[in-house]
Coordinates of C-alpha atoms in Angstrom, one line a residue:
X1 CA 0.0 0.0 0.0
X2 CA 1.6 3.4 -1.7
X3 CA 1.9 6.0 1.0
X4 CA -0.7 8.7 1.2
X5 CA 0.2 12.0 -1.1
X6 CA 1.1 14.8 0.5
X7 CA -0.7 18.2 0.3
X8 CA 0.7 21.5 1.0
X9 CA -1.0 23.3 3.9
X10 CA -0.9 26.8 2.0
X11 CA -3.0 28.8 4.3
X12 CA -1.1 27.2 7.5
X13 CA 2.1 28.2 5.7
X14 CA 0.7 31.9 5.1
X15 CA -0.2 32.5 8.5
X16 CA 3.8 31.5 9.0
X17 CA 5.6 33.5 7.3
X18 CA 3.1 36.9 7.8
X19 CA 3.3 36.6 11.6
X20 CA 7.2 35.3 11.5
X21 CA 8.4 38.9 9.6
X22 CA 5.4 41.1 11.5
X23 CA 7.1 40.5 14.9
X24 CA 10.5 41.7 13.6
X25 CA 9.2 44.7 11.6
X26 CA 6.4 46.1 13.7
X27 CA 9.1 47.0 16.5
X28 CA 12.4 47.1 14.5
X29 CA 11.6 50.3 12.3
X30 CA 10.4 52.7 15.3
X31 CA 13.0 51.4 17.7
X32 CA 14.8 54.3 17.3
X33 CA 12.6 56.8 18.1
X34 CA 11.0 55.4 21.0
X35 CA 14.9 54.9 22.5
X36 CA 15.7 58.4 22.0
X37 CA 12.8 58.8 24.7
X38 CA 13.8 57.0 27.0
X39 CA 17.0 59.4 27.2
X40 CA 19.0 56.6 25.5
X41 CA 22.4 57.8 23.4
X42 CA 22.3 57.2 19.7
X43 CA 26.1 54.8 20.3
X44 CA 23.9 52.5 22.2
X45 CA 21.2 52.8 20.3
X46 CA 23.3 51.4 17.4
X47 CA 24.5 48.3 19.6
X48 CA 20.6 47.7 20.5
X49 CA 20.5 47.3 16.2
X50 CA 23.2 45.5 16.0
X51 CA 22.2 43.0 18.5
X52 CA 20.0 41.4 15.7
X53 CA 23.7 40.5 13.6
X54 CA 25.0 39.5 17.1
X55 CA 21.9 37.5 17.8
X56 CA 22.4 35.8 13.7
X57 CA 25.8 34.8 14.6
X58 CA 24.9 32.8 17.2
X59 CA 21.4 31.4 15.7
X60 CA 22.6 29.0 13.7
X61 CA 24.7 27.4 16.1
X62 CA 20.9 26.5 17.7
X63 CA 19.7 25.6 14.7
X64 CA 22.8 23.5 13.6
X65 CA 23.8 21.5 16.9
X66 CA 20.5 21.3 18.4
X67 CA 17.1 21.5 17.0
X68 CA 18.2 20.1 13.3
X69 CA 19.4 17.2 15.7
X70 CA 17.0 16.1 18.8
X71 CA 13.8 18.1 17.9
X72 CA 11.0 18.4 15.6
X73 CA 11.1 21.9 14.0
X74 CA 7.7 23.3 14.6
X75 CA 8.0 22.3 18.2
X76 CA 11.2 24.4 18.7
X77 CA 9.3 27.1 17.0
X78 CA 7.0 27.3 19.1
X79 CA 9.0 27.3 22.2
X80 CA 11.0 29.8 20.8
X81 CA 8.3 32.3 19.7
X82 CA 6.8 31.7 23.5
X83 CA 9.9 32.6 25.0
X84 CA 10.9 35.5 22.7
X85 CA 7.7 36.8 23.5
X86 CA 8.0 36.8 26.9
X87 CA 11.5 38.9 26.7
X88 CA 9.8 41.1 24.5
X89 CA 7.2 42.1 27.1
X90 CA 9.9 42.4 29.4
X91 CA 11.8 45.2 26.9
X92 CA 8.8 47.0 27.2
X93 CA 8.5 47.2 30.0
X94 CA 12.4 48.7 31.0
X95 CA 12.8 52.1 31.2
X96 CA 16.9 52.4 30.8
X97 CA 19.0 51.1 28.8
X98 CA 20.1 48.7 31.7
X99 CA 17.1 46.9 31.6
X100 CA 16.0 47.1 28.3
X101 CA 19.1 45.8 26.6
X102 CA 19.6 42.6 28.2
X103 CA 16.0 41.6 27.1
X104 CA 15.9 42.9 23.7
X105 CA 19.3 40.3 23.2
X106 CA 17.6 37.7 24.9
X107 CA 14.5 38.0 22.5
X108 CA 16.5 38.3 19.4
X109 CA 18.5 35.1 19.8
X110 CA 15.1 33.2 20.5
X111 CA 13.4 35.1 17.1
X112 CA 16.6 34.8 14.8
X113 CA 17.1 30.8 14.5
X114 CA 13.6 30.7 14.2
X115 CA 13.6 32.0 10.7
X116 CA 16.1 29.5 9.1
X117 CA 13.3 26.9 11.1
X118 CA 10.0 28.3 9.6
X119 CA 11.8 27.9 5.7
X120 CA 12.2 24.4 7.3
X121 CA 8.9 23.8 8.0
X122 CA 7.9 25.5 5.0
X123 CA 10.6 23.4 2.5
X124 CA 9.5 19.9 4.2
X125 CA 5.7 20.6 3.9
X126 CA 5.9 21.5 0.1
X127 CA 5.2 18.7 -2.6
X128 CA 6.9 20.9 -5.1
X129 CA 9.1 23.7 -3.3
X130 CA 10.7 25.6 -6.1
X131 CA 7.3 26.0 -7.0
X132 CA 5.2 27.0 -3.5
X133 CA 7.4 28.3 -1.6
X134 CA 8.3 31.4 -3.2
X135 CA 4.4 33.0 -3.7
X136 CA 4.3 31.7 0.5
X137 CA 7.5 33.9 1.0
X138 CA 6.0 36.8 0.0
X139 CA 3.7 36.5 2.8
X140 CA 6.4 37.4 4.6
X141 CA 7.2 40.9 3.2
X142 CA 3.3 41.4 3.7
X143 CA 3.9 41.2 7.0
X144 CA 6.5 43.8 7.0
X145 CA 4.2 46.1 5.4
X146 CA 1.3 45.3 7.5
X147 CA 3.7 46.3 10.4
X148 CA 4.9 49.2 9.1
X149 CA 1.2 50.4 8.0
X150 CA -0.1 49.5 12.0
X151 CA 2.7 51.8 13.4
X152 CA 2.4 54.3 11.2
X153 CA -1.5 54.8 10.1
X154 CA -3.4 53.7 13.0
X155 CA -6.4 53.1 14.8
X156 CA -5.4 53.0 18.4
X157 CA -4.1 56.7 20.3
X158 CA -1.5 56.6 22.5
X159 CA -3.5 59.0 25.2
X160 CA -7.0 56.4 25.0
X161 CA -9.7 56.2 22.1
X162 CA -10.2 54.4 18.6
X163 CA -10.4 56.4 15.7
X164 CA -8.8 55.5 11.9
X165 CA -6.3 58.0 10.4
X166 CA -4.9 57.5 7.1
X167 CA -1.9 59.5 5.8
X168 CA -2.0 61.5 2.6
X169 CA -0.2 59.1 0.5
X170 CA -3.0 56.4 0.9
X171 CA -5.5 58.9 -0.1
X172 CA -6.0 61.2 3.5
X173 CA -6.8 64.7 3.1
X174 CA -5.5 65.7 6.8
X175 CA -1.4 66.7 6.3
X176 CA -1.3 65.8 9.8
X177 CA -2.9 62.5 9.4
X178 CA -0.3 60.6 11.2
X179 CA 0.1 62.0 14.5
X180 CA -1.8 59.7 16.2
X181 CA 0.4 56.6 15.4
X182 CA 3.4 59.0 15.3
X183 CA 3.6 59.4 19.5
X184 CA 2.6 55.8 19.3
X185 CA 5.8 55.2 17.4
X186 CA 7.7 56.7 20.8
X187 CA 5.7 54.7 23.3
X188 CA 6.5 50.5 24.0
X189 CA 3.5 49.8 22.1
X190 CA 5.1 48.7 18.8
X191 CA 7.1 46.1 21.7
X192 CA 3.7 45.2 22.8
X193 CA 2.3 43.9 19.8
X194 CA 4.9 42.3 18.6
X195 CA 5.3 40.3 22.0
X196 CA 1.8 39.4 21.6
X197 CA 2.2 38.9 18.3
X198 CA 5.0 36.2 19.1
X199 CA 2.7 34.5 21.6
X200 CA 0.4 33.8 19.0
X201 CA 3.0 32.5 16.8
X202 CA 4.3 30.2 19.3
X203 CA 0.7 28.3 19.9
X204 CA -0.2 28.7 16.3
X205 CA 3.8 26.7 15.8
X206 CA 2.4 23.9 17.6
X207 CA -0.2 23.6 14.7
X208 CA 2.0 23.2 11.9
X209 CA 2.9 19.9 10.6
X210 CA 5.3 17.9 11.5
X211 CA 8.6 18.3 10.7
X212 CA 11.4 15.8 12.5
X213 CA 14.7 17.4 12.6
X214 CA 16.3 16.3 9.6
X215 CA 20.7 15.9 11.4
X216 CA 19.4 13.3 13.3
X217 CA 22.2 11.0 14.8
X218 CA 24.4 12.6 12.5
X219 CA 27.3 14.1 13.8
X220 CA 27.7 17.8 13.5
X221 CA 30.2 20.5 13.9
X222 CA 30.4 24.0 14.4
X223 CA 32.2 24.2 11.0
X224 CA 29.5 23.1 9.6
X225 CA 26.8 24.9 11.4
X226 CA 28.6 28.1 10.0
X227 CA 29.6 27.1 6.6
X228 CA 33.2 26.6 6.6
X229 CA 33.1 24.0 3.9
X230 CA 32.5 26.7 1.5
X231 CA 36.1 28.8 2.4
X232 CA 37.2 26.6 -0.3
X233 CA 35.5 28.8 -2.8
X234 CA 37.0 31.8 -1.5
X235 CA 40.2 30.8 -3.9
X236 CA 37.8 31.7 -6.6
X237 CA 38.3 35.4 -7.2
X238 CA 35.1 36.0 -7.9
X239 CA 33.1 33.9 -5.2
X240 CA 36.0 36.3 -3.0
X241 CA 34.6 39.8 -4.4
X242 CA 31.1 38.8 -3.6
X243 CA 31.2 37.6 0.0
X244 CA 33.4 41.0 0.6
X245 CA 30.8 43.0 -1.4
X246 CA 28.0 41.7 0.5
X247 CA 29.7 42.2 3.8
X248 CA 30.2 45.7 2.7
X249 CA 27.0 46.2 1.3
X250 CA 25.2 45.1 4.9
X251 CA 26.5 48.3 6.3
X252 CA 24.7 51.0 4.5
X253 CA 21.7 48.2 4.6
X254 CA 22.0 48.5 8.4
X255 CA 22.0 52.3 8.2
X256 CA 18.9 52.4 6.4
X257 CA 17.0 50.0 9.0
X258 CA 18.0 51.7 11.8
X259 CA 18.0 55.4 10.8
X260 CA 15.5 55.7 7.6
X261 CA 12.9 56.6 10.1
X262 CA 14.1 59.4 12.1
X263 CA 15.8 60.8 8.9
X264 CA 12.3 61.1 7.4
X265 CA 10.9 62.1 10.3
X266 CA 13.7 65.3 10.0
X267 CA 12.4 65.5 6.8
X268 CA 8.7 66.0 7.8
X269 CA 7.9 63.1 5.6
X270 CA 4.1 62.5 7.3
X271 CA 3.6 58.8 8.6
X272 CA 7.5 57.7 8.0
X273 CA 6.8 54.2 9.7
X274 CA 3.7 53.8 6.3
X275 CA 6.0 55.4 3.8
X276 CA 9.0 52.9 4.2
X277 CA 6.8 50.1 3.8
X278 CA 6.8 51.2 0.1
X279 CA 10.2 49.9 0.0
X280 CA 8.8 46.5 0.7
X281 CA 6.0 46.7 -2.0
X282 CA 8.6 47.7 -4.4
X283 CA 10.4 43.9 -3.1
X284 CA 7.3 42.2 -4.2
X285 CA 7.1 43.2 -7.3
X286 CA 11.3 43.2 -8.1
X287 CA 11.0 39.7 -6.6
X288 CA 8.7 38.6 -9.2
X289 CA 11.6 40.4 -12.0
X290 CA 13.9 38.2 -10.8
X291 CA 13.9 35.2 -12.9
X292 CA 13.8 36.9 -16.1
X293 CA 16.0 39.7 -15.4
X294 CA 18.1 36.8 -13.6
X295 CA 18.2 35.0 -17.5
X296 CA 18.3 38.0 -19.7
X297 CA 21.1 39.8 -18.0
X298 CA 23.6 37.1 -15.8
X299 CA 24.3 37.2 -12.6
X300 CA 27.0 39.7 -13.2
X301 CA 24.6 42.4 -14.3
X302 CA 22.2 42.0 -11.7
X303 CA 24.3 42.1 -8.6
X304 CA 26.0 45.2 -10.1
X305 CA 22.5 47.1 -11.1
X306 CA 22.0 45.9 -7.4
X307 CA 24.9 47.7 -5.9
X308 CA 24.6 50.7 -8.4
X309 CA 20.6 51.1 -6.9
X310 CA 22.4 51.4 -3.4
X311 CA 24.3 54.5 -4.8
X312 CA 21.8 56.5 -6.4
X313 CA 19.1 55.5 -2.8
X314 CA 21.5 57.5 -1.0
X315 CA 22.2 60.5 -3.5
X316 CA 18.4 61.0 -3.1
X317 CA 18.5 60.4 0.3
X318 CA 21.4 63.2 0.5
X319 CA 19.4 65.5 -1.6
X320 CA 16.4 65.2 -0.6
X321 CA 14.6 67.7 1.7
X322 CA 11.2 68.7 3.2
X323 CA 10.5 71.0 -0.2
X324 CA 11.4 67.8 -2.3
X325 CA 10.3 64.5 -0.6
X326 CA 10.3 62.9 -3.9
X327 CA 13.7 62.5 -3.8
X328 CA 13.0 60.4 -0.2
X329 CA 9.9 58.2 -1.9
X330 CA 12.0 57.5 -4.5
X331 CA 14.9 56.2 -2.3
X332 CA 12.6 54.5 -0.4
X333 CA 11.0 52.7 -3.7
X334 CA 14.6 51.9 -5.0
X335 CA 14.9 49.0 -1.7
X336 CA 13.3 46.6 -4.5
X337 CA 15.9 46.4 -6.1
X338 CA 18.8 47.3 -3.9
X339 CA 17.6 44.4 -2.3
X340 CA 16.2 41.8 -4.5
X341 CA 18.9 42.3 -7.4
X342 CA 21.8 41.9 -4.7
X343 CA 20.7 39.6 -2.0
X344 CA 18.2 37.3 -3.8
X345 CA 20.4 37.5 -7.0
X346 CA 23.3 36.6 -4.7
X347 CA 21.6 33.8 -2.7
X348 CA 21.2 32.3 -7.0
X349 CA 24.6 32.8 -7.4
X350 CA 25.6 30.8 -4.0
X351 CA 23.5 27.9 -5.2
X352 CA 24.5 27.8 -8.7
X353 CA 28.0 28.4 -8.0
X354 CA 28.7 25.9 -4.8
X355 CA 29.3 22.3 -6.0
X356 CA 26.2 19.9 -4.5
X357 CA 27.9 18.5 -1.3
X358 CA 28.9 22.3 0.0
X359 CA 25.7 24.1 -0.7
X360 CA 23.9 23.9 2.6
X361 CA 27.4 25.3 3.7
X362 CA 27.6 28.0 1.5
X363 CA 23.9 29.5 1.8
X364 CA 25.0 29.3 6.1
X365 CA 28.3 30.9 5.1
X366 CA 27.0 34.0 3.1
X367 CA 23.5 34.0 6.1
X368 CA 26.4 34.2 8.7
X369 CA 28.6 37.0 7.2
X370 CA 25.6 39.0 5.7
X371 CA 22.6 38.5 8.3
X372 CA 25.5 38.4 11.1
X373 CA 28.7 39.7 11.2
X374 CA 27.6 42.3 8.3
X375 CA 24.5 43.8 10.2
X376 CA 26.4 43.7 13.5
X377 CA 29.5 45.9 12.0
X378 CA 26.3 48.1 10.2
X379 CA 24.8 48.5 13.7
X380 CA 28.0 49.5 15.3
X381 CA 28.7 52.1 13.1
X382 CA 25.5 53.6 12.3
X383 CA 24.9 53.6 15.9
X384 CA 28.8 55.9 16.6
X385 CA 28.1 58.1 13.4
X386 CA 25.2 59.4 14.9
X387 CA 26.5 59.8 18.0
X388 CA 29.1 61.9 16.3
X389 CA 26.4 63.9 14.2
X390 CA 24.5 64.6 17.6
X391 CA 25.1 68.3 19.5
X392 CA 22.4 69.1 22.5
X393 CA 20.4 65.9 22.0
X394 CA 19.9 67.2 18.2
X395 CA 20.8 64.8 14.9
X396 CA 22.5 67.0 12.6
X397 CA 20.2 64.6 9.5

């Protein structure tokens, strides 16, 4: 008797991968801010962002040497999104940098192994994954923008009340439309939800279908956990230049993450929070591009329109001003392909260019110097350049 066939649990694996990237964005965008009023310097302010590289480094060792080994994946999912939300709470709850740090750390290295484990659960559930697993992914990027658009255009007011406020670029005729949401974006609430958020992920997790961790009784090191198999393609000039490039690249990608929102904010750019989640829109429909552009111009071409994108985003950004914001949508639109035609182009390359036995090594390898040491070395700096740029408490933007 033939084994039963297996069907893919779509809308299971939507509610996934919306909730998975709706904790991370709803508090990661107006962290910022709401630091700054606590009375919290803009150096440590930078660490608190680059806790989420520190947190990366780290993840995969969890991944790699335990849960891929002894434990189901949507079970460690769950536990993981239950604690994380937990620590959350607790972030929101501090009111120095003494207490809030600590739990913010704690939280991100629950949250980040858990995304290499929901593209687990999401690769082992699919009958076809080349196939379902991308339109699924996007439901990930929707939840970005459904973060972005609850802390930036929304129905609950910081002093009490419900009412819906909608910001001139989704059609509002008030110019002030997004001061509600905007001393929202200075409160713990964007910590809140995203800690409840993460609760309900964690007892949704334990819904999912089963997925048994796929190392098991196989010996494992912490060479492999991080990828060292693929140094070997470091000899390869060009393998070389791209791991560099997209440890390079990560730093002006942490700078925009951490600082996009107060700089638009300086800018008087109305309901900042709603505006950057154009960029994510814009990373929809680039994603879609990829393929073709991916077959039509080479991998070559497309990691360099990538980079060159990165260049002209910040000559807007530089030039833009409160008299000609369309300069700062236009950046903003531009994160498309800054970071589909680098990063996904570049995650391609990995996989074309890594011989079959190394490529699980080398996608961990470019993860652990992009998502990790890249971001962490971002957050750093972002965080002692505006330190640098700040006279009497005010960001010289």
């Amino acid at each position: 008797m033939s084994a039963p066939e297996k069907h893919m649990p779509y809308a299971r694996m939507c509610v996934l991968m919306f909730l998975q990237f709706f904790i991370w964005g709803v508090w990661y965008v107006p962290m910022w801010t709401y630091l700054g009023e606590l009375g919290i310097d803009e150096a440590s302010r930078g660490t608190a962002y680059a806790a989420t590289g520190l947190a990366a480094i780290f993840s995969p060792f969890l991944v790699g040497m335990i849960a891929d080994r002894f434990f189901p994946s949507q079970v460690v999912l769950g536990v993981l999104h239950l604690a994380g939300g937990v620590f959350l709470y607790l972030a929101a709850q501090a009111k120095d940098w003494d207490g809030f740090y600590p739990m913010l750390l704690i939280h991100l290295l629950c949250y980040m192994p858990t995304l290499a484990m929901a593209n687990s659960v999401l690769f082992q559930s699919a009958t076809n994954p080349e196939k379902e697993a991308p339109p699924i992914r996007t439901l990930g990027t929707i939840g970005w923008i459904a973060s972005g658009i609850v802390v930036g255009s929304s129905f609950l007011d910081p002093s009490g009340g419900f009412h819906m406020k909608w910001p001139v670029f989704l059609g509002g005729d008030d110019p002030d439309a997004s001061l509600g949401w905007k001393g929202l974006g200075t409160t713990n609430m964007p910590l809140l939800i995203g800690a409840g958020a993460s609760f309900a992920l964690g007892l949704f997790s334990f819904c999912l279908p089963h997925t048994p961790p796929k190392l098991k009784g196989e010996k494992v090191t912490v060479g492999d956990v991080i990828g060292l198999k693929a140094l070997k393609l470091m000899k390869e000039p060009s393998f070389a230049i791209f791991i560099v490039a997209s440890l390079l690249i990560c730093i002006p990608l942490s700078f925009y993450f951490q600082s996009g929102n107060g700089f638009l904010k300086a800018m008087d750019v109305s309901n900042s929070e709603g505006v950057l989640t154009l960029g994510q829109v814009s990373e929809i429909l680039f994603l879609l591009a990829v393929p073709l552009c991916f077959r039509k111009l080479g991998v070559k071409w497309m990691l360099t329109i990538g980079m060159a994108a990165w260049v002209i985003r910040y000559v807007a950004f530089a030039n833009g001003t409160a008299d000609t914001q369309w300069l700062l949508f236009f950046g903003v639109i531009l994160h498309g392909i800054c970071y589909d035609f680098f990063f996904f182009s570049g995650q391609l390359y990995v996989d074309k260019k890594a011989p079959e036995d190394i490529r699980s090594s080398a996608q961990g390898f470019i993860a652990f110097v992009t998502l990790g040491v890249g971001m962490y070395i971002g957050g750093r700096l972002n965080g002692y350049w505006n330190a640098k740029q700040t006279v009497d408490g005010v960001v010289n933007w």
